[in-house]
PDB file of C-alpha atoms in Angstrom:
ATOM      1  CA  UNK A  23       0.156   0.073  -0.080  1.00 52.00           C
ATOM      2  CA  UNK A  24       1.095   4.174  -0.721  1.00 55.00           C
ATOM      3  CA  UNK A  25       2.634   4.973   2.418  1.00 65.00           C
ATOM      4  CA  UNK A  26       0.564   7.547   3.377  1.00 80.00           C
ATOM      5  CA  UNK A  27       2.663   8.740   5.962  1.00 78.00           C
ATOM      6  CA  UNK A  28       0.980  10.180   9.588  1.00 87.00           C
ATOM      7  CA  UNK A  29      -2.754   9.669   7.942  1.00 95.00           C
ATOM      8  CA  UNK A  30      -3.829   7.317  10.353  1.00 97.00           C
ATOM      9  CA  UNK A  31      -8.187   7.869   9.207  1.00 97.00           C
ATOM     10  CA  UNK A  32      -6.946   7.331   5.422  1.00 97.00           C
ATOM     11  CA  UNK A  33      -4.509   4.836   6.137  1.00 96.00           C
ATOM     12  CA  UNK A  34      -7.233   2.493   7.962  1.00 97.00           C
ATOM     13  CA  UNK A  35     -10.080   2.938   5.734  1.00 97.00           C
ATOM     14  CA  UNK A  36      -7.567   1.764   2.771  1.00 97.00           C
ATOM     15  CA  UNK A  37      -6.304  -1.055   4.389  1.00 96.00           C
ATOM     16  CA  UNK A  38      -9.554  -2.303   6.006  1.00 97.00           C
ATOM     17  CA  UNK A  39     -10.882  -2.497   2.301  1.00 98.00           C
ATOM     18  CA  UNK A  40      -7.525  -4.159   0.830  1.00 97.00           C
ATOM     19  CA  UNK A  41      -8.391  -6.497   3.594  1.00 97.00           C
ATOM     20  CA  UNK A  42     -11.586  -7.307   2.759  1.00 98.00           C
ATOM     21  CA  UNK A  43     -10.716  -6.935  -1.043  1.00 98.00           C
ATOM     22  CA  UNK A  44      -7.141  -7.993  -1.683  1.00 97.00           C
ATOM     23  CA  UNK A  45      -8.181  -7.590  -5.701  1.00 97.00           C
ATOM     24  CA  UNK A  46      -9.013  -3.821  -4.967  1.00 97.00           C
ATOM     25  CA  UNK A  47      -5.513  -3.385  -3.772  1.00 96.00           C
ATOM     26  CA  UNK A  48      -3.573  -2.279  -6.514  1.00 95.00           C
ATOM     27  CA  UNK A  49      -6.532  -0.031  -7.757  1.00 96.00           C
ATOM     28  CA  UNK A  50      -6.479   2.632  -4.689  1.00 96.00           C
ATOM     29  CA  UNK A  51      -2.563   2.154  -4.043  1.00 94.00           C
ATOM     30  CA  UNK A  52      -2.033   3.691  -7.968  1.00 93.00           C
ATOM     31  CA  UNK A  53      -5.313   6.300  -6.290  1.00 95.00           C
ATOM     32  CA  UNK A  54      -3.300   7.547  -3.504  1.00 95.00           C
ATOM     33  CA  UNK A  55       0.070   7.330  -5.188  1.00 91.00           C
ATOM     34  CA  UNK A  56      -1.465   9.596  -7.214  1.00 81.00           C
ATOM     35  CA  UNK A  57      -2.101  12.437  -5.003  1.00 94.00           C
ATOM     36  CA  UNK A  58      -0.429  15.772  -3.895  1.00 95.00           C
ATOM     37  CA  UNK A  59       0.009  16.130   0.107  1.00 95.00           C
ATOM     38  CA  UNK A  60      -2.815  19.240  -0.310  1.00 97.00           C
ATOM     39  CA  UNK A  61      -4.915  16.157  -1.336  1.00 97.00           C
ATOM     40  CA  UNK A  62      -3.759  13.780   0.661  1.00 97.00           C
ATOM     41  CA  UNK A  63      -4.578  16.137   3.910  1.00 97.00           C
ATOM     42  CA  UNK A  64      -8.092  16.699   3.110  1.00 98.00           C
ATOM     43  CA  UNK A  65      -8.646  13.481   2.370  1.00 98.00           C
ATOM     44  CA  UNK A  66      -7.298  12.112   5.946  1.00 98.00           C
ATOM     45  CA  UNK A  67      -9.792  14.635   7.508  1.00 98.00           C
ATOM     46  CA  UNK A  68     -12.570  13.532   4.873  1.00 98.00           C
ATOM     47  CA  UNK A  69     -11.359  10.126   6.242  1.00 98.00           C
ATOM     48  CA  UNK A  70     -11.783  11.006  10.239  1.00 98.00           C
ATOM     49  CA  UNK A  71     -14.837  12.529   9.917  1.00 98.00           C
ATOM     50  CA  UNK A  72     -15.856   8.809   7.790  1.00 98.00           C
ATOM     51  CA  UNK A  73     -14.590   7.419  10.852  1.00 98.00           C
ATOM     52  CA  UNK A  74     -16.343   9.283  13.103  1.00 98.00           C
ATOM     53  CA  UNK A  75     -20.114   8.403  11.134  1.00 97.00           C
ATOM     54  CA  UNK A  76     -19.012   4.417  10.464  1.00 97.00           C
ATOM     55  CA  UNK A  77     -20.285   3.061  13.697  1.00 97.00           C
ATOM     56  CA  UNK A  78     -23.696   4.959  13.852  1.00 96.00           C
ATOM     57  CA  UNK A  79     -24.142   2.730  10.433  1.00 94.00           C
ATOM     58  CA  UNK A  80     -25.532  -0.715  10.496  1.00 93.00           C
ATOM     59  CA  UNK A  81     -22.322  -3.315  10.125  1.00 96.00           C
ATOM     60  CA  UNK A  82     -19.958  -0.390  11.103  1.00 97.00           C
ATOM     61  CA  UNK A  83     -16.689  -0.081   9.117  1.00 98.00           C
ATOM     62  CA  UNK A  84     -17.470  -3.696   7.826  1.00 98.00           C
ATOM     63  CA  UNK A  85     -20.493  -3.190   6.158  1.00 97.00           C
ATOM     64  CA  UNK A  86     -19.866   0.579   4.453  1.00 97.00           C
ATOM     65  CA  UNK A  87     -16.349  -1.247   2.783  1.00 98.00           C
ATOM     66  CA  UNK A  88     -19.674  -3.910   1.591  1.00 98.00           C
ATOM     67  CA  UNK A  89     -21.110  -2.022   0.379  1.00 98.00           C
ATOM     68  CA  UNK A  90     -18.699   0.271  -2.055  1.00 98.00           C
ATOM     69  CA  UNK A  91     -17.620  -3.093  -3.177  1.00 98.00           C
ATOM     70  CA  UNK A  92     -21.004  -3.564  -3.885  1.00 98.00           C
ATOM     71  CA  UNK A  93     -21.055  -0.293  -5.389  1.00 98.00           C
ATOM     72  CA  UNK A  94     -18.185  -0.958  -8.184  1.00 98.00           C
ATOM     73  CA  UNK A  95     -19.498  -4.380  -8.499  1.00 98.00           C
ATOM     74  CA  UNK A  96     -22.798  -4.536  -8.722  1.00 97.00           C
ATOM     75  CA  UNK A  97     -24.294  -1.081  -9.031  1.00 97.00           C
ATOM     76  CA  UNK A  98     -21.712   1.014 -11.429  1.00 97.00           C
ATOM     77  CA  UNK A  99     -20.633  -2.509 -13.363  1.00 97.00           C
ATOM     78  CA  UNK A 100     -23.545  -3.411 -15.399  1.00 97.00           C
ATOM     79  CA  UNK A 101     -23.712   0.374 -16.338  1.00 98.00           C
ATOM     80  CA  UNK A 102     -20.195   0.879 -17.742  1.00 98.00           C
ATOM     81  CA  UNK A 103     -20.996  -2.210 -19.821  1.00 98.00           C
ATOM     82  CA  UNK A 104     -24.571  -0.689 -21.490  1.00 98.00           C
ATOM     83  CA  UNK A 105     -22.550   2.618 -21.768  1.00 98.00           C
ATOM     84  CA  UNK A 106     -19.179   0.341 -24.183  1.00 97.00           C
ATOM     85  CA  UNK A 107     -22.080  -0.893 -25.758  1.00 97.00           C
ATOM     86  CA  UNK A 108     -24.600   1.969 -27.022  1.00 98.00           C
ATOM     87  CA  UNK A 109     -22.277   4.760 -25.603  1.00 97.00           C
ATOM     88  CA  UNK A 110     -25.096   6.354 -23.469  1.00 98.00           C
ATOM     89  CA  UNK A 111     -26.353   6.011 -20.170  1.00 98.00           C
ATOM     90  CA  UNK A 112     -29.315   3.448 -20.278  1.00 98.00           C
ATOM     91  CA  UNK A 113     -31.829   6.166 -18.394  1.00 97.00           C
ATOM     92  CA  UNK A 114     -32.564   9.590 -19.389  1.00 96.00           C
ATOM     93  CA  UNK A 115     -35.774  10.415 -17.634  1.00 96.00           C
ATOM     94  CA  UNK A 116     -36.129  11.566 -14.428  1.00 94.00           C
ATOM     95  CA  UNK A 117     -39.471   9.560 -13.890  1.00 95.00           C
ATOM     96  CA  UNK A 118     -36.910   6.168 -14.412  1.00 96.00           C
ATOM     97  CA  UNK A 119     -34.326   6.756 -11.862  1.00 95.00           C
ATOM     98  CA  UNK A 120     -36.421   7.351 -10.052  1.00 93.00           C
ATOM     99  CA  UNK A 121     -38.189   4.778  -9.915  1.00 94.00           C
ATOM    100  CA  UNK A 122     -36.158   2.230 -10.058  1.00 94.00           C
ATOM    101  CA  UNK A 123     -32.807   4.198  -7.520  1.00 94.00           C
ATOM    102  CA  UNK A 124     -34.813   7.073  -4.686  1.00 92.00           C
ATOM    103  CA  UNK A 125     -37.841   5.498  -4.853  1.00 91.00           C
ATOM    104  CA  UNK A 126     -35.809   1.980  -3.435  1.00 92.00           C
ATOM    105  CA  UNK A 127     -35.026   2.462   0.129  1.00 90.00           C
ATOM    106  CA  UNK A 128     -32.777  -1.034   0.318  1.00 92.00           C
ATOM    107  CA  UNK A 129     -30.503   0.152  -2.530  1.00 94.00           C
ATOM    108  CA  UNK A 130     -30.159   3.796  -1.828  1.00 92.00           C
ATOM    109  CA  UNK A 131     -29.169   2.948   1.065  1.00 92.00           C
ATOM    110  CA  UNK A 132     -25.884  -0.038   0.138  1.00 95.00           C
ATOM    111  CA  UNK A 133     -25.502   2.840  -3.056  1.00 95.00           C
ATOM    112  CA  UNK A 134     -25.397   6.128  -0.712  1.00 94.00           C
ATOM    113  CA  UNK A 135     -22.696   3.939   2.171  1.00 95.00           C
ATOM    114  CA  UNK A 136     -20.447   3.284  -1.022  1.00 96.00           C
ATOM    115  CA  UNK A 137     -20.295   6.719  -2.212  1.00 96.00           C
ATOM    116  CA  UNK A 138     -19.008   7.654   1.387  1.00 96.00           C
ATOM    117  CA  UNK A 139     -15.808   5.264   0.570  1.00 98.00           C
ATOM    118  CA  UNK A 140     -15.332   6.365  -3.166  1.00 98.00           C
ATOM    119  CA  UNK A 141     -14.380  10.319  -1.779  1.00 98.00           C
ATOM    120  CA  UNK A 142     -11.542   8.705  -0.397  1.00 97.00           C
ATOM    121  CA  UNK A 143     -10.551   5.603  -2.935  1.00 97.00           C
ATOM    122  CA  UNK A 144     -11.739   7.322  -6.229  1.00 98.00           C
ATOM    123  CA  UNK A 145      -9.012   9.860  -7.538  1.00 97.00           C
ATOM    124  CA  UNK A 146     -11.008  11.539  -9.198  1.00 98.00           C
ATOM    125  CA  UNK A 147     -13.739  12.097  -6.472  1.00 98.00           C
ATOM    126  CA  UNK A 148     -11.391  13.212  -4.696  1.00 98.00           C
ATOM    127  CA  UNK A 149      -9.383  15.990  -6.132  1.00 98.00           C
ATOM    128  CA  UNK A 150     -13.006  16.850  -6.672  1.00 98.00           C
ATOM    129  CA  UNK A 151     -13.680  17.046  -2.545  1.00 98.00           C
ATOM    130  CA  UNK A 152     -10.169  18.814  -2.099  1.00 98.00           C
ATOM    131  CA  UNK A 153     -10.798  21.440  -4.807  1.00 98.00           C
ATOM    132  CA  UNK A 154     -14.050  22.594  -2.877  1.00 98.00           C
ATOM    133  CA  UNK A 155     -11.493  22.417   0.350  1.00 98.00           C
ATOM    134  CA  UNK A 156      -8.766  24.356  -1.191  1.00 98.00           C
ATOM    135  CA  UNK A 157      -9.667  26.684  -4.171  1.00 98.00           C
ATOM    136  CA  UNK A 158     -13.778  27.150  -3.466  1.00 98.00           C
ATOM    137  CA  UNK A 159     -14.565  27.979  -0.079  1.00 98.00           C
ATOM    138  CA  UNK A 160     -11.134  30.415   0.313  1.00 98.00           C
ATOM    139  CA  UNK A 161     -12.572  32.359  -2.454  1.00 98.00           C
ATOM    140  CA  UNK A 162     -15.838  33.410  -0.330  1.00 98.00           C
ATOM    141  CA  UNK A 163     -15.254  35.964   1.532  1.00 97.00           C
ATOM    142  CA  UNK A 164     -15.540  36.310   5.494  1.00 97.00           C
ATOM    143  CA  UNK A 165     -18.907  36.915   6.356  1.00 97.00           C
ATOM    144  CA  UNK A 166     -19.538  34.949   3.318  1.00 98.00           C
ATOM    145  CA  UNK A 167     -23.174  32.948   2.953  1.00 98.00           C
ATOM    146  CA  UNK A 168     -22.661  29.947   1.454  1.00 98.00           C
ATOM    147  CA  UNK A 169     -25.517  27.491  -0.058  1.00 98.00           C
ATOM    148  CA  UNK A 170     -24.939  23.314  -0.962  1.00 98.00           C
ATOM    149  CA  UNK A 171     -27.778  22.464  -3.417  1.00 98.00           C
ATOM    150  CA  UNK A 172     -28.707  18.765  -3.040  1.00 96.00           C
ATOM    151  CA  UNK A 173     -25.953  18.256   0.154  1.00 96.00           C
ATOM    152  CA  UNK A 174     -25.917  14.119   0.164  1.00 91.00           C
ATOM    153  CA  UNK A 175     -24.033  12.905   3.050  1.00 93.00           C
ATOM    154  CA  UNK A 176     -23.579  16.260   4.065  1.00 96.00           C
ATOM    155  CA  UNK A 177     -19.615  15.885   4.382  1.00 98.00           C
ATOM    156  CA  UNK A 178     -19.304  19.273   2.518  1.00 98.00           C
ATOM    157  CA  UNK A 179     -21.559  21.236   4.882  1.00 98.00           C
ATOM    158  CA  UNK A 180     -18.957  20.033   7.485  1.00 98.00           C
ATOM    159  CA  UNK A 181     -15.927  21.293   5.821  1.00 98.00           C
ATOM    160  CA  UNK A 182     -17.816  24.774   5.351  1.00 98.00           C
ATOM    161  CA  UNK A 183     -18.606  24.829   9.202  1.00 97.00           C
ATOM    162  CA  UNK A 184     -14.922  23.607  10.200  1.00 96.00           C
ATOM    163  CA  UNK A 185     -14.081  26.712   7.687  1.00 96.00           C
ATOM    164  CA  UNK A 186     -14.510  28.894  10.237  1.00 95.00           C
ATOM    165  CA  UNK A 187     -14.846  32.715   8.106  1.00 96.00           C
ATOM    166  CA  UNK A 188     -18.996  31.783   6.811  1.00 98.00           C
ATOM    167  CA  UNK A 189     -21.901  33.952   8.592  1.00 97.00           C
ATOM    168  CA  UNK A 190     -23.987  31.384   7.065  1.00 97.00           C
ATOM    169  CA  UNK A 191     -24.841  28.048   5.437  1.00 98.00           C
ATOM    170  CA  UNK A 192     -27.333  26.449   4.386  1.00 98.00           C
ATOM    171  CA  UNK A 193     -28.738  23.416   1.914  1.00 98.00           C
ATOM    172  CA  UNK A 194     -31.217  22.954   0.124  1.00 97.00           C
ATOM    173  CA  UNK A 195     -32.665  19.411  -0.801  1.00 94.00           C
ATOM    174  CA  UNK A 196     -36.484  17.917  -1.674  1.00 91.00           C
ATOM    175  CA  UNK A 197     -36.152  14.711   0.051  1.00 89.00           C
ATOM    176  CA  UNK A 198     -37.131  15.142   3.756  1.00 89.00           C
ATOM    177  CA  UNK A 199     -35.588  11.872   4.231  1.00 86.00           C
ATOM    178  CA  UNK A 200     -32.362  13.352   3.153  1.00 88.00           C
ATOM    179  CA  UNK A 201     -32.387  16.167   5.206  1.00 93.00           C
ATOM    180  CA  UNK A 202     -33.048  14.318   8.322  1.00 91.00           C
ATOM    181  CA  UNK A 203     -29.524  12.551   7.350  1.00 90.00           C
ATOM    182  CA  UNK A 204     -27.835  15.278   6.655  1.00 94.00           C
ATOM    183  CA  UNK A 205     -28.849  16.948  10.248  1.00 96.00           C
ATOM    184  CA  UNK A 206     -28.009  14.072  12.122  1.00 95.00           C
ATOM    185  CA  UNK A 207     -24.477  13.595  10.381  1.00 96.00           C
ATOM    186  CA  UNK A 208     -23.633  17.015  11.231  1.00 97.00           C
ATOM    187  CA  UNK A 209     -24.402  16.549  14.702  1.00 97.00           C
ATOM    188  CA  UNK A 210     -22.269  13.327  14.906  1.00 97.00           C
ATOM    189  CA  UNK A 211     -19.465  15.038  13.667  1.00 97.00           C
ATOM    190  CA  UNK A 212     -19.773  17.569  15.702  1.00 97.00           C
ATOM    191  CA  UNK A 213     -21.310  20.684  13.985  1.00 96.00           C
ATOM    192  CA  UNK A 214     -22.117  23.604  16.193  1.00 93.00           C
ATOM    193  CA  UNK A 215     -22.531  26.322  13.831  1.00 92.00           C
ATOM    194  CA  UNK A 216     -25.758  26.537  12.616  1.00 94.00           C
ATOM    195  CA  UNK A 217     -26.576  25.000   9.470  1.00 97.00           C
ATOM    196  CA  UNK A 218     -30.051  25.661   7.626  1.00 97.00           C
ATOM    197  CA  UNK A 219     -31.805  23.207   5.874  1.00 97.00           C
ATOM    198  CA  UNK A 220     -34.981  23.438   3.897  1.00 96.00           C
ATOM    199  CA  UNK A 221     -37.009  21.602   2.022  1.00 94.00           C
ATOM    200  CA  UNK A 222     -37.106  23.099  -1.512  1.00 94.00           C
ATOM    201  CA  UNK A 223     -37.345  22.136  -4.761  1.00 93.00           C
ATOM    202  CA  UNK A 224     -34.926  24.093  -6.925  1.00 93.00           C
ATOM    203  CA  UNK A 225     -37.251  25.232 -10.197  1.00 92.00           C
ATOM    204  CA  UNK A 226     -40.166  26.147  -7.293  1.00 91.00           C
ATOM    205  CA  UNK A 227     -37.857  28.140  -4.807  1.00 89.00           C
ATOM    206  CA  UNK A 228     -40.096  31.875  -5.212  1.00 88.00           C
ATOM    207  CA  UNK A 229     -37.565  35.178  -6.380  1.00 85.00           C
ATOM    208  CA  UNK A 230     -35.133  36.142  -3.951  1.00 89.00           C
ATOM    209  CA  UNK A 231     -34.854  39.012  -2.300  1.00 87.00           C
ATOM    210  CA  UNK A 232     -32.213  41.006  -2.002  1.00 81.00           C
ATOM    211  CA  UNK A 233     -31.287  39.763   1.964  1.00 87.00           C
ATOM    212  CA  UNK A 234     -31.564  36.420   1.395  1.00 92.00           C
ATOM    213  CA  UNK A 235     -28.849  35.716  -1.164  1.00 97.00           C
ATOM    214  CA  UNK A 236     -25.226  33.787  -1.073  1.00 98.00           C
ATOM    215  CA  UNK A 237     -22.076  34.661  -2.525  1.00 98.00           C
ATOM    216  CA  UNK A 238     -21.708  31.156  -2.608  1.00 98.00           C
ATOM    217  CA  UNK A 239     -23.610  28.213  -4.355  1.00 98.00           C
ATOM    218  CA  UNK A 240     -22.153  24.271  -4.261  1.00 98.00           C
ATOM    219  CA  UNK A 241     -23.952  22.016  -6.973  1.00 98.00           C
ATOM    220  CA  UNK A 242     -22.085  19.030  -6.738  1.00 98.00           C
ATOM    221  CA  UNK A 243     -22.533  15.224  -8.391  1.00 97.00           C
ATOM    222  CA  UNK A 244     -26.135  16.719  -8.838  1.00 97.00           C
ATOM    223  CA  UNK A 245     -27.053  18.642 -12.501  1.00 98.00           C
ATOM    224  CA  UNK A 246     -26.206  14.583 -13.775  1.00 98.00           C
ATOM    225  CA  UNK A 247     -29.273  13.084 -12.474  1.00 97.00           C
ATOM    226  CA  UNK A 248     -31.005  16.185 -14.245  1.00 96.00           C
ATOM    227  CA  UNK A 249     -33.309  16.713 -17.741  1.00 96.00           C
ATOM    228  CA  UNK A 250     -32.231  20.039 -17.865  1.00 96.00           C
ATOM    229  CA  UNK A 251     -29.084  21.090 -16.162  1.00 98.00           C
ATOM    230  CA  UNK A 252     -29.092  24.624 -17.891  1.00 98.00           C
ATOM    231  CA  UNK A 253     -32.640  25.241 -16.537  1.00 98.00           C
ATOM    232  CA  UNK A 254     -31.085  24.346 -12.805  1.00 97.00           C
ATOM    233  CA  UNK A 255     -28.112  26.780 -13.031  1.00 98.00           C
ATOM    234  CA  UNK A 256     -29.484  28.584 -14.125  1.00 97.00           C
ATOM    235  CA  UNK A 257     -32.349  28.824 -11.093  1.00 97.00           C
ATOM    236  CA  UNK A 258     -29.584  28.478  -9.389  1.00 97.00           C
ATOM    237  CA  UNK A 259     -27.660  31.722 -10.147  1.00 97.00           C
ATOM    238  CA  UNK A 260     -30.917  34.259  -9.370  1.00 96.00           C
ATOM    239  CA  UNK A 261     -29.674  33.301  -5.742  1.00 97.00           C
ATOM    240  CA  UNK A 262     -26.774  34.540  -5.631  1.00 98.00           C
ATOM    241  CA  UNK A 263     -25.242  38.486  -5.239  1.00 97.00           C
ATOM    242  CA  UNK A 264     -23.718  39.634  -8.669  1.00 97.00           C
ATOM    243  CA  UNK A 265     -20.241  38.532  -8.284  1.00 97.00           C
ATOM    244  CA  UNK A 266     -21.310  35.323  -6.822  1.00 98.00           C
ATOM    245  CA  UNK A 267     -19.476  32.001  -6.995  1.00 98.00           C
ATOM    246  CA  UNK A 268     -21.373  28.630  -8.427  1.00 98.00           C
ATOM    247  CA  UNK A 269     -19.221  25.014  -8.148  1.00 98.00           C
ATOM    248  CA  UNK A 270     -20.448  23.085 -10.556  1.00 98.00           C
ATOM    249  CA  UNK A 271     -19.125  19.465 -10.610  1.00 98.00           C
ATOM    250  CA  UNK A 272     -20.052  17.354 -12.366  1.00 98.00           C
ATOM    251  CA  UNK A 273     -19.191  13.788 -13.854  1.00 98.00           C
ATOM    252  CA  UNK A 274     -17.980  13.526 -17.812  1.00 98.00           C
ATOM    253  CA  UNK A 275     -18.452   9.669 -19.277  1.00 98.00           C
ATOM    254  CA  UNK A 276     -19.392   8.472 -15.900  1.00 98.00           C
ATOM    255  CA  UNK A 277     -22.408   5.540 -16.129  1.00 98.00           C
ATOM    256  CA  UNK A 278     -24.683   5.087 -12.975  1.00 97.00           C
ATOM    257  CA  UNK A 279     -28.086   3.918 -12.582  1.00 97.00           C
ATOM    258  CA  UNK A 280     -29.320   7.342 -11.850  1.00 97.00           C
ATOM    259  CA  UNK A 281     -27.296   9.623 -14.256  1.00 98.00           C
ATOM    260  CA  UNK A 282     -29.571  11.232 -16.982  1.00 98.00           C
ATOM    261  CA  UNK A 283     -27.332  13.391 -18.602  1.00 98.00           C
ATOM    262  CA  UNK A 284     -24.251  12.798 -20.047  1.00 98.00           C
ATOM    263  CA  UNK A 285     -21.645  15.210 -19.549  1.00 98.00           C
ATOM    264  CA  UNK A 286     -18.980  14.404 -22.668  1.00 97.00           C
ATOM    265  CA  UNK A 287     -16.129  16.281 -20.901  1.00 97.00           C
ATOM    266  CA  UNK A 288     -14.813  19.128 -18.701  1.00 98.00           C
ATOM    267  CA  UNK A 289     -15.521  21.384 -22.406  1.00 98.00           C
ATOM    268  CA  UNK A 290     -18.960  20.517 -22.319  1.00 98.00           C
ATOM    269  CA  UNK A 291     -19.768  21.106 -18.565  1.00 98.00           C
ATOM    270  CA  UNK A 292     -18.287  24.606 -18.990  1.00 98.00           C
ATOM    271  CA  UNK A 293     -20.204  24.916 -22.542  1.00 98.00           C
ATOM    272  CA  UNK A 294     -23.341  24.621 -19.820  1.00 98.00           C
ATOM    273  CA  UNK A 295     -22.337  27.058 -17.373  1.00 98.00           C
ATOM    274  CA  UNK A 296     -22.071  29.504 -20.039  1.00 98.00           C
ATOM    275  CA  UNK A 297     -25.430  28.974 -21.787  1.00 98.00           C
ATOM    276  CA  UNK A 298     -27.173  29.197 -18.241  1.00 98.00           C
ATOM    277  CA  UNK A 299     -25.911  32.649 -18.513  1.00 98.00           C
ATOM    278  CA  UNK A 300     -22.571  32.177 -15.905  1.00 98.00           C
ATOM    279  CA  UNK A 301     -18.631  33.669 -16.496  1.00 98.00           C
ATOM    280  CA  UNK A 302     -16.602  30.249 -16.105  1.00 98.00           C
ATOM    281  CA  UNK A 303     -13.278  31.450 -14.366  1.00 98.00           C
ATOM    282  CA  UNK A 304     -11.570  27.953 -13.219  1.00 98.00           C
ATOM    283  CA  UNK A 305     -12.262  24.636 -14.597  1.00 98.00           C
ATOM    284  CA  UNK A 306      -9.745  21.794 -14.142  1.00 98.00           C
ATOM    285  CA  UNK A 307     -10.846  18.166 -15.128  1.00 98.00           C
ATOM    286  CA  UNK A 308      -9.848  14.767 -12.312  1.00 98.00           C
ATOM    287  CA  UNK A 309      -9.437  11.454 -14.183  1.00 97.00           C
ATOM    288  CA  UNK A 310     -10.491   8.174 -12.547  1.00 96.00           C
ATOM    289  CA  UNK A 311      -7.576   6.475 -10.709  1.00 93.00           C
ATOM    290  CA  UNK A 312      -5.130   4.695 -11.942  1.00 90.00           C
ATOM    291  CA  UNK A 313      -5.116   7.027 -16.026  1.00 93.00           C
ATOM    292  CA  UNK A 314      -4.245  10.326 -17.619  1.00 95.00           C
ATOM    293  CA  UNK A 315      -6.206  13.106 -18.474  1.00 96.00           C
ATOM    294  CA  UNK A 316      -5.332  12.300 -22.183  1.00 97.00           C
ATOM    295  CA  UNK A 317      -6.376   9.165 -21.760  1.00 97.00           C
ATOM    296  CA  UNK A 318      -9.545   8.726 -19.856  1.00 97.00           C
ATOM    297  CA  UNK A 319     -10.598  11.082 -22.985  1.00 96.00           C
ATOM    298  CA  UNK A 320     -10.070   9.203 -25.435  1.00 97.00           C
ATOM    299  CA  UNK A 321     -11.347   6.180 -24.499  1.00 97.00           C
ATOM    300  CA  UNK A 322     -14.172   8.285 -22.621  1.00 97.00           C
ATOM    301  CA  UNK A 323     -13.541   7.094 -19.236  1.00 97.00           C
ATOM    302  CA  UNK A 324     -14.932   8.351 -16.550  1.00 98.00           C
ATOM    303  CA  UNK A 325     -13.791  12.158 -15.378  1.00 98.00           C
ATOM    304  CA  UNK A 326     -14.536  14.914 -12.761  1.00 98.00           C
ATOM    305  CA  UNK A 327     -14.996  18.206 -14.049  1.00 98.00           C
ATOM    306  CA  UNK A 328     -14.771  20.858 -11.293  1.00 98.00           C
ATOM    307  CA  UNK A 329     -15.986  24.363 -13.670  1.00 98.00           C
ATOM    308  CA  UNK A 330     -15.864  27.951 -10.782  1.00 98.00           C
ATOM    309  CA  UNK A 331     -18.392  30.501 -12.237  1.00 98.00           C
ATOM    310  CA  UNK A 332     -19.751  33.920 -11.715  1.00 98.00           C
ATOM    311  CA  UNK A 333     -22.719  35.332 -11.470  1.00 98.00           C
ATOM    312  CA  UNK A 334     -22.512  38.622 -13.829  1.00 96.00           C
ATOM    313  CA  UNK A 335     -22.653  41.677 -12.567  1.00 86.00           C
TER     314      UNK A 335
END
């Protein structure tokens, strides 16, 4: 296994997965070897948070590891086979993804558990997470107001709260279950800063007043689940102050059972942001573990695309 130095939490997760799934050990080693110290440091902090959450999950860390393997072998692999054969995602409508995935609670539980570990073990996910921590958050002004749309596990909110320089932290989700799970995770992680969690459909949000606007908005791993990503970005941008930042993180060529909009690469992700009327100020592509960006682009392998955009004005 790659030397993680004094990063004990990261080593604990990597070694636990490799012990339970020895064939995956080489993949993990390649993933860790391709990270800078700065990215490894964020992965260590993230690993520490995951280990704090694990005891609250039925079966603990071993169950998370089993669900991570389930994600790789039983969820992603069949979708990857379809993508290779047809050059398209299997689904194209939100209602189908909702029926097959979101309405299937046991499946979604295992899916989400697996994704939790992927943020540490998959190089593209780890680099995108580090971009949020080391690039997006520091660009927000002291006393800034931050909104996340679709907070998932709540770990990006956890890091936003830990940054210590924001006056308001908020998140919207359409699922009461997701809101409850996010709140529970933040409580387990000891977040004491106020975090406003609101049941809110982005497309149904009312016109905001000036005092309700945000300095930064995050949409991470959201747009690929929607049929109209441009409309979603336009709706989100209404809630930004002029010059406010919108961090978009989307996977390109990344088949999954609930991915319906196919992003073809970083250029495509930037084009979608510009079509929504945003000004792109930074964009970085992070290829999947064990490959280069050039190879990932040539063979349509999974790439995490981080686009930092600004509302004009």
